[in-house]
Tab-separated table of C-alpha atoms in Angstrom:
chain	number	residue	atom	x	y	z
A	24	MET	CA	16.659	-2.312	-5.040
A	25	LEU	CA	12.970	-3.169	-5.302
A	26	ALA	CA	13.540	-6.495	-3.554
A	27	ILE	CA	14.994	-4.882	-0.440
A	28	PHE	CA	12.522	-2.017	-0.010
A	29	PRO	CA	11.218	-3.444	3.329
A	30	LEU	CA	14.731	-3.031	4.783
A	31	ALA	CA	14.640	0.692	4.006
A	32	ASP	CA	11.160	1.012	5.515
A	33	ALA	CA	12.123	-0.979	8.622
A	34	ALA	CA	15.176	1.258	9.116
A	35	SER	CA	13.026	4.347	8.561
A	36	GLY	CA	10.426	3.077	11.046
A	37	MET	CA	13.064	2.371	13.708
A	38	VAL	CA	14.432	5.887	13.274
A	39	LEU	CA	10.969	7.456	13.557
A	40	GLN	CA	10.004	5.321	16.560
A	41	GLY	CA	13.324	6.131	18.214
A	42	GLY	CA	12.909	9.866	17.686
A	43	ILE	CA	16.214	10.219	15.835
A	44	SER	CA	16.120	13.435	13.840
A	45	TYR	CA	18.088	16.003	11.933
A	46	GLY	CA	16.958	19.447	12.988
A	47	GLN	CA	13.205	19.319	13.550
A	48	GLU	CA	12.506	16.498	11.115
A	49	SER	CA	12.941	12.748	11.446
A	50	LEU	CA	15.460	11.129	9.130
A	51	PRO	CA	13.443	9.954	6.074
A	52	ILE	CA	15.486	6.877	5.127
A	53	GLY	CA	12.604	5.295	3.176
A	54	ILE	CA	11.990	8.497	1.229
A	55	ILE	CA	15.688	8.935	0.416
A	56	PHE	CA	15.822	5.312	-0.775
A	57	ARG	CA	12.904	5.864	-3.154
A	58	LEU	CA	14.141	9.229	-4.383
A	59	ILE	CA	17.367	7.509	-5.449
A	60	LEU	CA	15.356	4.692	-7.051
A	61	SER	CA	13.094	7.156	-8.887
A	62	ALA	CA	16.057	9.227	-10.050
A	63	LEU	CA	17.789	6.131	-11.454
A	64	ILE	CA	14.656	5.036	-13.333
A	65	ILE	CA	13.794	8.453	-14.743
A	66	GLY	CA	17.451	9.119	-15.562
A	67	SER	CA	17.791	5.847	-17.485
A	68	ILE	CA	14.700	6.633	-19.544
A	69	ILE	CA	15.975	10.124	-20.392
A	70	ILE	CA	19.559	9.033	-21.135
A	71	TYR	CA	18.606	6.043	-23.282
A	72	LYS	CA	15.626	7.883	-24.805
A	73	ASN	CA	13.405	4.928	-23.960
A	74	TRP	CA	10.149	6.830	-24.360
A	75	GLN	CA	7.035	4.634	-24.444
A	76	ALA	CA	3.309	5.364	-24.195
A	77	ILE	CA	3.244	5.013	-20.401
A	78	SER	CA	6.436	7.039	-19.865
A	79	ILE	CA	5.057	9.842	-22.062
A	80	SER	CA	1.775	9.744	-20.118
A	81	PHE	CA	3.769	9.840	-16.870
A	82	ALA	CA	5.768	12.878	-18.016
A	83	ILE	CA	2.615	14.758	-19.027
A	84	CYS	CA	0.414	13.796	-16.059
A	85	PHE	CA	2.898	14.088	-13.220
A	86	GLY	CA	4.740	16.966	-14.845
A	87	GLY	CA	1.334	18.651	-14.944
A	88	THR	CA	0.783	17.836	-11.270
A	89	LEU	CA	4.173	19.327	-10.387
A	90	THR	CA	3.163	22.470	-12.273
A	91	VAL	CA	-0.022	22.596	-10.173
A	92	ILE	CA	2.139	22.536	-7.015
A	93	LEU	CA	4.240	25.438	-8.317
A	94	VAL	CA	1.062	27.409	-9.116
A	95	GLN	CA	-0.180	26.678	-5.586
A	96	GLY	CA	3.096	28.050	-4.245
A	97	ILE	CA	2.418	31.348	-6.024
A	98	VAL	CA	-1.319	31.555	-5.215
A	99	TYR	CA	-0.982	30.554	-1.542
A	100	ASP	CA	2.418	32.215	-1.049
A	101	TYR	CA	4.171	29.104	0.228
A	102	SER	CA	7.215	29.519	2.398
A	103	PHE	CA	10.322	27.661	1.261
A	104	ALA	CA	9.732	25.030	3.971
A	105	GLN	CA	6.132	24.512	2.811
A	106	LEU	CA	7.243	24.133	-0.797
A	107	ILE	CA	9.876	21.560	0.224
A	108	ASN	CA	7.293	19.606	2.219
A	109	GLU	CA	4.851	19.599	-0.695
A	110	GLY	CA	7.697	18.320	-2.872
A	111	ARG	CA	8.399	15.560	-0.337
A	112	ILE	CA	4.765	14.427	-0.459
A	113	PHE	CA	4.831	14.573	-4.261
A	114	GLY	CA	7.962	12.396	-4.222
A	115	LYS	CA	6.063	9.686	-2.320
A	116	TYR	CA	2.997	10.135	-4.527
A	117	ILE	CA	4.823	9.297	-7.775
A	118	VAL	CA	6.685	6.193	-6.518
A	119	TRP	CA	4.103	3.684	-7.773
A	120	ALA	CA	3.909	5.420	-11.156
A	121	VAL	CA	7.703	5.555	-11.578
A	122	ILE	CA	7.959	1.806	-10.928
A	123	ILE	CA	5.202	1.122	-13.469
A	124	VAL	CA	7.086	3.243	-16.024
A	125	PHE	CA	10.247	1.211	-15.346
A	126	PHE	CA	8.593	-2.166	-15.884
A	127	TYR	CA	6.792	-1.051	-19.029
A	128	SER	CA	9.887	0.586	-20.517
A	129	TYR	CA	11.978	-2.572	-19.992
A	130	ARG	CA	9.146	-5.100	-20.261
A	131	GLN	CA	10.941	-7.211	-22.888
A	132	LEU	CA	14.047	-7.595	-20.715
A	133	ILE	CA	12.278	-8.633	-17.496
A	134	SER	CA	10.496	-11.968	-17.092
A	135	LYS	CA	7.516	-12.707	-14.887
A	136	GLU	CA	9.632	-15.377	-13.183
A	137	THR	CA	12.286	-12.823	-12.215
A	138	LEU	CA	9.710	-10.354	-10.942
A	139	THR	CA	7.965	-13.107	-8.963
A	140	GLN	CA	11.273	-13.918	-7.248
A	141	VAL	CA	11.854	-10.231	-6.474
A	142	THR	CA	8.342	-9.957	-5.040
A	143	ASN	CA	8.794	-13.035	-2.857
A	144	ILE	CA	12.098	-11.684	-1.487
A	145	SER	CA	10.298	-8.454	-0.588
A	146	ASN	CA	7.570	-10.531	1.035
A	147	LEU	CA	10.115	-12.418	3.164
A	148	LEU	CA	11.895	-9.250	4.299
A	149	LEU	CA	8.554	-7.606	5.077
A	150	ILE	CA	7.377	-10.371	7.420
A	151	LEU	CA	10.807	-10.545	9.108
A	152	GLY	CA	10.364	-6.864	9.978
A	153	LEU	CA	7.210	-7.874	11.873
A	154	ILE	CA	8.025	-11.311	13.270
A	155	ILE	CA	11.551	-10.619	14.598
A	156	PRO	CA	10.537	-7.602	16.736
A	157	LYS	CA	7.502	-9.557	17.957
A	158	LEU	CA	9.749	-12.395	19.132
A	159	LEU	CA	12.195	-9.923	20.688
A	160	GLY	CA	9.401	-8.048	22.465
A	161	VAL	CA	10.138	-4.752	20.718
A	162	GLY	CA	8.223	-2.707	18.157
A	163	THR	CA	5.017	-0.765	18.716
A	164	ASN	CA	1.249	-1.066	18.355
A	165	THR	CA	-1.012	1.511	16.775
A	166	TYR	CA	-4.309	1.533	18.607
A	167	ASP	CA	-3.671	2.132	22.329
A	168	GLY	CA	-1.228	-0.757	22.498
A	169	THR	CA	-3.870	-3.300	21.455
A	170	VAL	CA	-4.077	-4.030	17.728
A	171	GLY	CA	-2.156	-2.801	14.703
A	172	PHE	CA	1.281	-4.187	15.603
A	173	LYS	CA	3.807	-2.330	13.480
A	174	GLY	CA	7.032	-4.113	14.351
A	175	TRP	CA	9.868	-2.005	12.975
A	176	TYR	CA	7.599	-0.217	10.492
A	177	TYR	CA	5.989	3.183	11.021
A	178	GLY	CA	2.627	3.045	9.240
A	179	PRO	CA	0.235	0.183	10.130
A	180	ASN	CA	-2.109	0.778	7.189
A	181	ASP	CA	0.764	0.846	4.691
A	182	THR	CA	2.272	-2.294	6.208
A	183	THR	CA	-1.092	-4.076	6.193
A	184	TYR	CA	-1.665	-3.268	2.522
A	185	CYS	CA	1.792	-4.525	1.493
A	186	LEU	CA	1.539	-7.712	3.534
A	187	ALA	CA	-2.049	-8.451	2.467
A	188	PHE	CA	-1.494	-8.035	-1.259
A	189	LEU	CA	1.907	-9.759	-1.307
A	190	THR	CA	0.327	-12.726	0.497
A	191	ILE	CA	-2.498	-12.977	-2.036
A	192	PHE	CA	0.018	-12.547	-4.884
A	193	LEU	CA	1.981	-15.487	-3.463
A	194	VAL	CA	-1.001	-17.862	-3.376
A	195	LEU	CA	-1.976	-16.809	-6.904
A	196	THR	CA	1.469	-17.452	-8.406
A	197	VAL	CA	2.839	-20.469	-6.507
A	198	GLN	CA	2.756	-23.642	-8.629
A	199	ILE	CA	0.968	-25.988	-6.230
A	200	ASN	CA	1.063	-28.912	-8.690
A	201	ARG	CA	4.867	-29.219	-8.404
A	202	PRO	CA	6.001	-30.680	-5.046
A	203	ASN	CA	9.642	-29.525	-5.134
A	204	ARG	CA	11.987	-27.846	-2.663
A	205	ARG	CA	11.235	-24.372	-3.969
A	206	ASN	CA	7.499	-24.773	-3.423
A	207	VAL	CA	8.107	-26.122	0.081
A	208	LEU	CA	10.023	-22.901	0.809
A	209	LEU	CA	7.211	-20.818	-0.697
A	210	PHE	CA	4.644	-22.548	1.501
A	211	CYS	CA	6.879	-21.827	4.503
A	212	LEU	CA	6.850	-18.189	3.361
A	213	TYR	CA	3.053	-18.347	3.148
A	214	PHE	CA	2.747	-19.613	6.728
A	215	GLY	CA	5.034	-16.756	7.738
A	216	ASP	CA	2.594	-14.408	5.989
A	217	LEU	CA	-0.321	-15.900	7.931
A	218	TRP	CA	1.531	-15.432	11.213
A	219	ALA	CA	2.414	-11.836	10.311
A	220	LEU	CA	-1.201	-11.080	9.333
A	221	LEU	CA	-2.332	-12.405	12.706
A	222	ILE	CA	0.142	-10.386	14.749
A	223	ILE	CA	-0.527	-7.182	12.807
A	224	GLY	CA	-4.142	-7.795	13.800
A	225	THR	CA	-6.021	-5.267	11.635
A	226	LYS	CA	-9.396	-5.845	9.963
A	227	MET	CA	-7.823	-5.654	6.499
A	228	GLY	CA	-5.103	-8.086	7.530
A	229	LEU	CA	-7.569	-10.647	8.870
A	230	LEU	CA	-9.712	-10.311	5.729
A	231	ALA	CA	-6.640	-10.911	3.538
A	232	LEU	CA	-5.762	-13.972	5.627
A	233	VAL	CA	-9.197	-15.485	4.981
A	234	MET	CA	-9.106	-14.551	1.281
A	235	SER	CA	-5.691	-16.143	0.774
A	236	VAL	CA	-6.832	-19.396	2.394
A	237	VAL	CA	-9.988	-19.485	0.240
A	238	ILE	CA	-7.963	-18.860	-2.950
A	239	LEU	CA	-5.477	-21.577	-2.024
A	240	VAL	CA	-8.277	-24.066	-1.309
A	241	ILE	CA	-9.943	-23.313	-4.663
A	242	ARG	CA	-6.627	-23.786	-6.505
A	243	ALA	CA	-6.005	-27.044	-4.638
A	244	LEU	CA	-9.457	-28.382	-5.544
A	245	GLN	CA	-8.718	-27.635	-9.200
A	246	THR	CA	-5.240	-29.226	-9.142
A	247	TRP	CA	-4.775	-31.980	-6.570
A	248	THR	CA	-6.165	-35.503	-6.676
A	249	LEU	CA	-8.553	-36.531	-3.906
A	250	PRO	CA	-6.044	-38.642	-1.878
A	251	ILE	CA	-3.448	-35.846	-1.834
A	252	LEU	CA	-6.138	-33.302	-0.991
A	253	LEU	CA	-7.361	-35.374	1.970
A	254	ILE	CA	-3.821	-35.777	3.324
A	255	VAL	CA	-3.158	-32.034	3.069
A	256	ILE	CA	-6.503	-31.175	4.706
A	257	LEU	CA	-5.797	-33.538	7.606
A	258	ASP	CA	-2.290	-32.105	8.061
A	259	ILE	CA	-3.557	-28.526	8.026
A	260	ALA	CA	-6.445	-29.373	10.361
A	261	ALA	CA	-3.990	-30.991	12.788
A	262	ALA	CA	-1.691	-27.954	12.649
A	263	ILE	CA	-4.604	-25.561	13.219
A	264	GLY	CA	-5.842	-27.707	16.097
A	265	ILE	CA	-2.422	-27.603	17.783
A	266	VAL	CA	-2.189	-23.821	17.360
A	267	ILE	CA	-5.695	-23.306	18.762
A	268	TYR	CA	-5.025	-25.635	21.705
A	269	PHE	CA	-1.839	-23.861	22.777
A	270	TYR	CA	-2.379	-20.303	21.532
A	271	GLY	CA	-6.100	-19.962	20.740
A	272	ALA	CA	-7.011	-17.969	23.842
A	273	SER	CA	-4.022	-15.650	23.406
A	274	ILE	CA	-4.806	-15.033	19.710
A	275	TYR	CA	-8.448	-14.279	20.540
A	276	GLU	CA	-7.552	-11.849	23.330
A	277	THR	CA	-4.788	-10.011	21.456
A	278	VAL	CA	-6.133	-10.023	17.881
A	279	PHE	CA	-9.863	-10.611	17.606
A	280	LEU	CA	-11.214	-9.158	20.872
A	281	PRO	CA	-9.598	-5.691	20.441
A	282	ASN	CA	-11.002	-5.474	16.890
A	283	ILE	CA	-14.468	-6.457	18.125
A	284	LYS	CA	-14.300	-3.809	20.864
A	285	ARG	CA	-13.150	-1.133	18.416
A	286	ILE	CA	-15.995	-1.939	16.011
A	287	GLN	CA	-18.495	-1.821	18.892
A	288	TYR	CA	-17.056	1.522	20.054
A	289	PHE	CA	-17.351	3.153	16.628
A	290	TYR	CA	-20.793	1.612	16.069
A	291	GLN	CA	-22.010	3.359	19.217
A	292	LEU	CA	-20.085	6.565	18.421
A	293	TYR	CA	-21.711	6.837	14.974
A	294	ASN	CA	-25.177	5.900	16.292
A	295	GLY	CA	-25.373	2.633	14.379
A	296	ASP	CA	-24.465	4.164	10.990
A	297	VAL	CA	-22.813	1.146	9.336
A	298	LEU	CA	-21.362	3.156	6.424
A	299	ARG	CA	-19.598	5.548	8.808
A	300	VAL	CA	-18.203	2.577	10.723
A	301	LEU	CA	-16.978	0.814	7.555
A	302	PHE	CA	-15.350	3.946	6.130
A	303	SER	CA	-14.144	5.270	9.522
A	304	ASP	CA	-16.236	8.391	8.836
A	305	ARG	CA	-14.038	9.325	5.858
A	306	LEU	CA	-17.057	10.609	3.923
A	307	GLY	CA	-18.042	12.745	6.907
A	308	ARG	CA	-14.554	14.265	7.084
A	309	THR	CA	-14.697	14.968	3.340
A	310	SER	CA	-17.966	16.903	3.659
A	311	ASN	CA	-16.691	18.743	6.725
A	312	ASP	CA	-13.431	19.808	5.058
A	313	LEU	CA	-15.235	20.981	1.922
A	314	ALA	CA	-17.632	23.059	4.026
A	315	ILE	CA	-14.766	24.706	5.942
A	316	LEU	CA	-12.840	25.438	2.734
A	317	ALA	CA	-15.952	26.968	1.145
A	318	THR	CA	-16.324	29.251	4.171
A	319	LYS	CA	-12.689	30.305	4.556
A	320	MET	CA	-11.464	30.530	0.961
A	321	LYS	CA	-12.408	33.240	-1.507
A	322	ASN	CA	-12.986	31.976	-5.060
A	323	PHE	CA	-13.547	28.485	-3.606
A	324	GLU	CA	-14.942	27.072	-6.877
A	325	LEU	CA	-11.986	28.403	-8.868
A	326	LEU	CA	-9.391	27.184	-6.356
A	327	ASN	CA	-10.856	23.682	-6.593
A	328	PHE	CA	-9.127	23.405	-9.972
A	329	ILE	CA	-5.648	23.579	-8.400
A	330	GLY	CA	-6.457	22.133	-4.974
A	331	TYR	CA	-5.099	23.198	-1.605
A	332	GLY	CA	-1.906	21.228	-1.184
A	333	TYR	CA	-1.299	18.378	1.221
A	334	ASP	CA	0.414	20.492	3.867
A	335	PHE	CA	-1.180	23.890	3.257
A	336	ARG	CA	-4.709	22.516	3.809
A	337	LYS	CA	-3.730	21.751	7.411
A	338	PHE	CA	-3.089	25.474	7.925
A	339	ILE	CA	-6.533	26.317	6.531
A	340	ILE	CA	-8.355	23.542	8.401
A	341	VAL	CA	-6.847	23.155	11.859
A	342	GLU	CA	-8.704	19.865	12.370
A	343	ALA	CA	-7.387	18.359	9.119
A	344	GLU	CA	-4.946	15.480	9.547
A	345	GLY	CA	-3.474	15.850	6.075
A	346	LEU	CA	-5.238	12.933	4.402
A	347	ILE	CA	-8.888	11.919	4.227
A	348	GLU	CA	-7.514	8.402	3.596
A	349	MET	CA	-9.345	7.964	0.297
A	350	ASP	CA	-6.607	8.450	-2.279
A	351	PHE	CA	-8.619	9.872	-5.164
A	352	ILE	CA	-10.385	12.332	-2.839
A	353	ASP	CA	-7.023	13.229	-1.308
A	354	THR	CA	-5.736	13.913	-4.815
A	355	PHE	CA	-8.618	16.340	-5.339
A	356	PHE	CA	-7.862	18.143	-2.075
A	357	SER	CA	-4.119	18.207	-2.743
A	358	TYR	CA	-4.027	18.950	-6.487
A	359	GLY	CA	-7.597	19.857	-7.421
A	360	TYR	CA	-9.622	18.843	-10.442
A	361	LEU	CA	-6.504	19.118	-12.599
A	362	GLY	CA	-4.497	16.721	-10.434
A	363	LEU	CA	-7.391	14.269	-10.303
A	364	MET	CA	-7.718	14.420	-14.097
A	365	PHE	CA	-3.980	13.735	-14.486
A	366	LEU	CA	-4.194	10.759	-12.098
A	367	ILE	CA	-7.178	9.182	-13.848
A	368	THR	CA	-5.551	9.729	-17.262
A	369	PHE	CA	-2.396	7.890	-16.185
A	370	VAL	CA	-4.344	5.004	-14.605
A	371	VAL	CA	-6.446	4.616	-17.772
A	372	THR	CA	-3.263	4.612	-19.897
A	373	VAL	CA	-1.843	1.797	-17.746
A	374	PHE	CA	-5.084	-0.192	-17.932
A	375	ARG	CA	-5.040	0.015	-21.728
A	376	LYS	CA	-1.550	-1.539	-21.876
A	377	ILE	CA	-2.387	-4.545	-19.687
A	378	ASN	CA	-3.188	-7.876	-21.318
A	379	ILE	CA	-6.074	-8.784	-19.035
A	380	LEU	CA	-6.834	-12.188	-20.571
A	381	GLN	CA	-3.326	-13.533	-19.865
A	382	ASN	CA	-3.232	-12.293	-16.266
A	383	LYS	CA	-6.840	-12.333	-15.052
A	384	SER	CA	-6.150	-13.187	-11.410
A	385	ILE	CA	-3.297	-10.687	-10.970
A	386	PHE	CA	-5.305	-8.051	-12.846
A	387	ALA	CA	-8.137	-8.633	-10.364
A	388	LEU	CA	-5.601	-8.098	-7.568
A	389	PHE	CA	-4.382	-4.862	-9.200
A	390	LEU	CA	-7.971	-3.696	-9.627
A	391	MET	CA	-8.635	-4.468	-5.953
A	392	SER	CA	-5.607	-2.300	-5.114
A	393	ILE	CA	-7.053	0.658	-7.008
A	394	ILE	CA	-10.446	0.173	-5.334
A	395	TYR	CA	-8.781	-0.182	-1.931
A	396	ALA	CA	-6.815	3.021	-2.565
A	397	ASN	CA	-10.064	4.812	-3.344
A	398	ILE	CA	-11.989	3.661	-0.261
A	399	ALA	CA	-9.291	3.138	2.388
A	400	GLY	CA	-6.279	5.167	1.223
A	401	HIS	CA	-2.633	4.690	2.207
A	402	VAL	CA	-1.636	3.348	-1.220
A	403	LEU	CA	-0.872	6.140	-3.702
A	404	TYR	CA	0.391	8.493	-0.973
A	405	SER	CA	2.517	5.875	0.749
A	406	ALA	CA	5.978	5.153	-0.640
A	407	MET	CA	5.883	1.683	0.936
A	408	ALA	CA	2.449	0.689	-0.403
A	409	GLY	CA	3.150	2.475	-3.688
A	410	THR	CA	6.205	0.273	-4.229
A	411	THR	CA	4.061	-2.844	-3.793
A	412	LEU	CA	1.386	-1.493	-6.154
A	413	GLY	CA	4.033	-0.735	-8.786
A	414	MET	CA	5.437	-4.268	-8.543
A	415	LEU	CA	1.968	-5.850	-8.862
A	416	CYS	CA	1.276	-3.769	-11.960
A	417	GLY	CA	4.745	-4.573	-13.291
A	418	PHE	CA	3.842	-8.275	-13.308
A	419	LEU	CA	0.997	-7.423	-15.697
A	420	LEU	CA	3.276	-5.501	-18.063
A	421	VAL	CA	6.526	-7.477	-18.359
A	422	GLU	CA	6.945	-9.785	-21.347
A	423	GLY	CA	10.502	-11.183	-21.041
């Protein structure tokens, strides 16, 4: 089921883009898929009594967070619809943690090789959900029809995170010293990743493209002999030259130029404040929301312990869009100091179970994911990105 998660997200995105709905809500295929997955994992742990340190931490931390939501329902007098919506958000929020619990609980039965294959299948399906609609001339863009091509997916930031980190995972795990058919296929997959990163056209995607190339070059310098290295460099240079000759102008106009214009626009909008440009004014929105909450809510300091809920905060702050897009800050707003404490406790528990010395490069990638979640969001509160994060962490935990 983990291998085919992009299919569920592509189907969900097509439904959302097409406006297909049941009642007033769009059909949440991706959420239903992950609810079933989470139920199977949690059910297997309960039935087989496979309680481990991480699963116990999960039960305490996320059970505590669920209790916070129920307390919010009483304090803020949630309607039934509001309570259901908060539960839906919570269901997405725990996806990454549930997957981590699964891999740790069955770590001796799952090999890194198996998980690598599962991850690469997910990678392939993910890029097909971008490349096929691009070739067919369907799919949508995010930013005024310029950059942020989403293909059949709904969230550009979620898609970018998954594609970026799966691409880097691929170049970190492929065995470049073994010229066999499997590695040829993996390099074909990598070039598909590069194409997908170009057509998605976001800043994060372009940065991941450059990082993956740099990592691959460093690994090649450490592994290949000079003659082989020269041949590969010449082949790649020739391929890049052909692409630039035929498609260079189009790539510049559709990928790079819109990003440059957007950066220039926000630079002028924020009066040259580089930090506001880099963080898309997330820190400014945080300060603004806190100020409004302090003005509107009685016992503001006390309520900070339980937070204001993902959905309910939008009723308090009309301008709020639901997420600040900095996951740890969003956890504070949604579940308060208690929810943030539960989250940090679970993350620390996971970190303590990872053998860093045996998996330094993948651990660095996992650490980058946590940092990215904290400064750019769309990881812990995205079922799609959360699935990818759980799989990356799973690679650090399995021992089979």
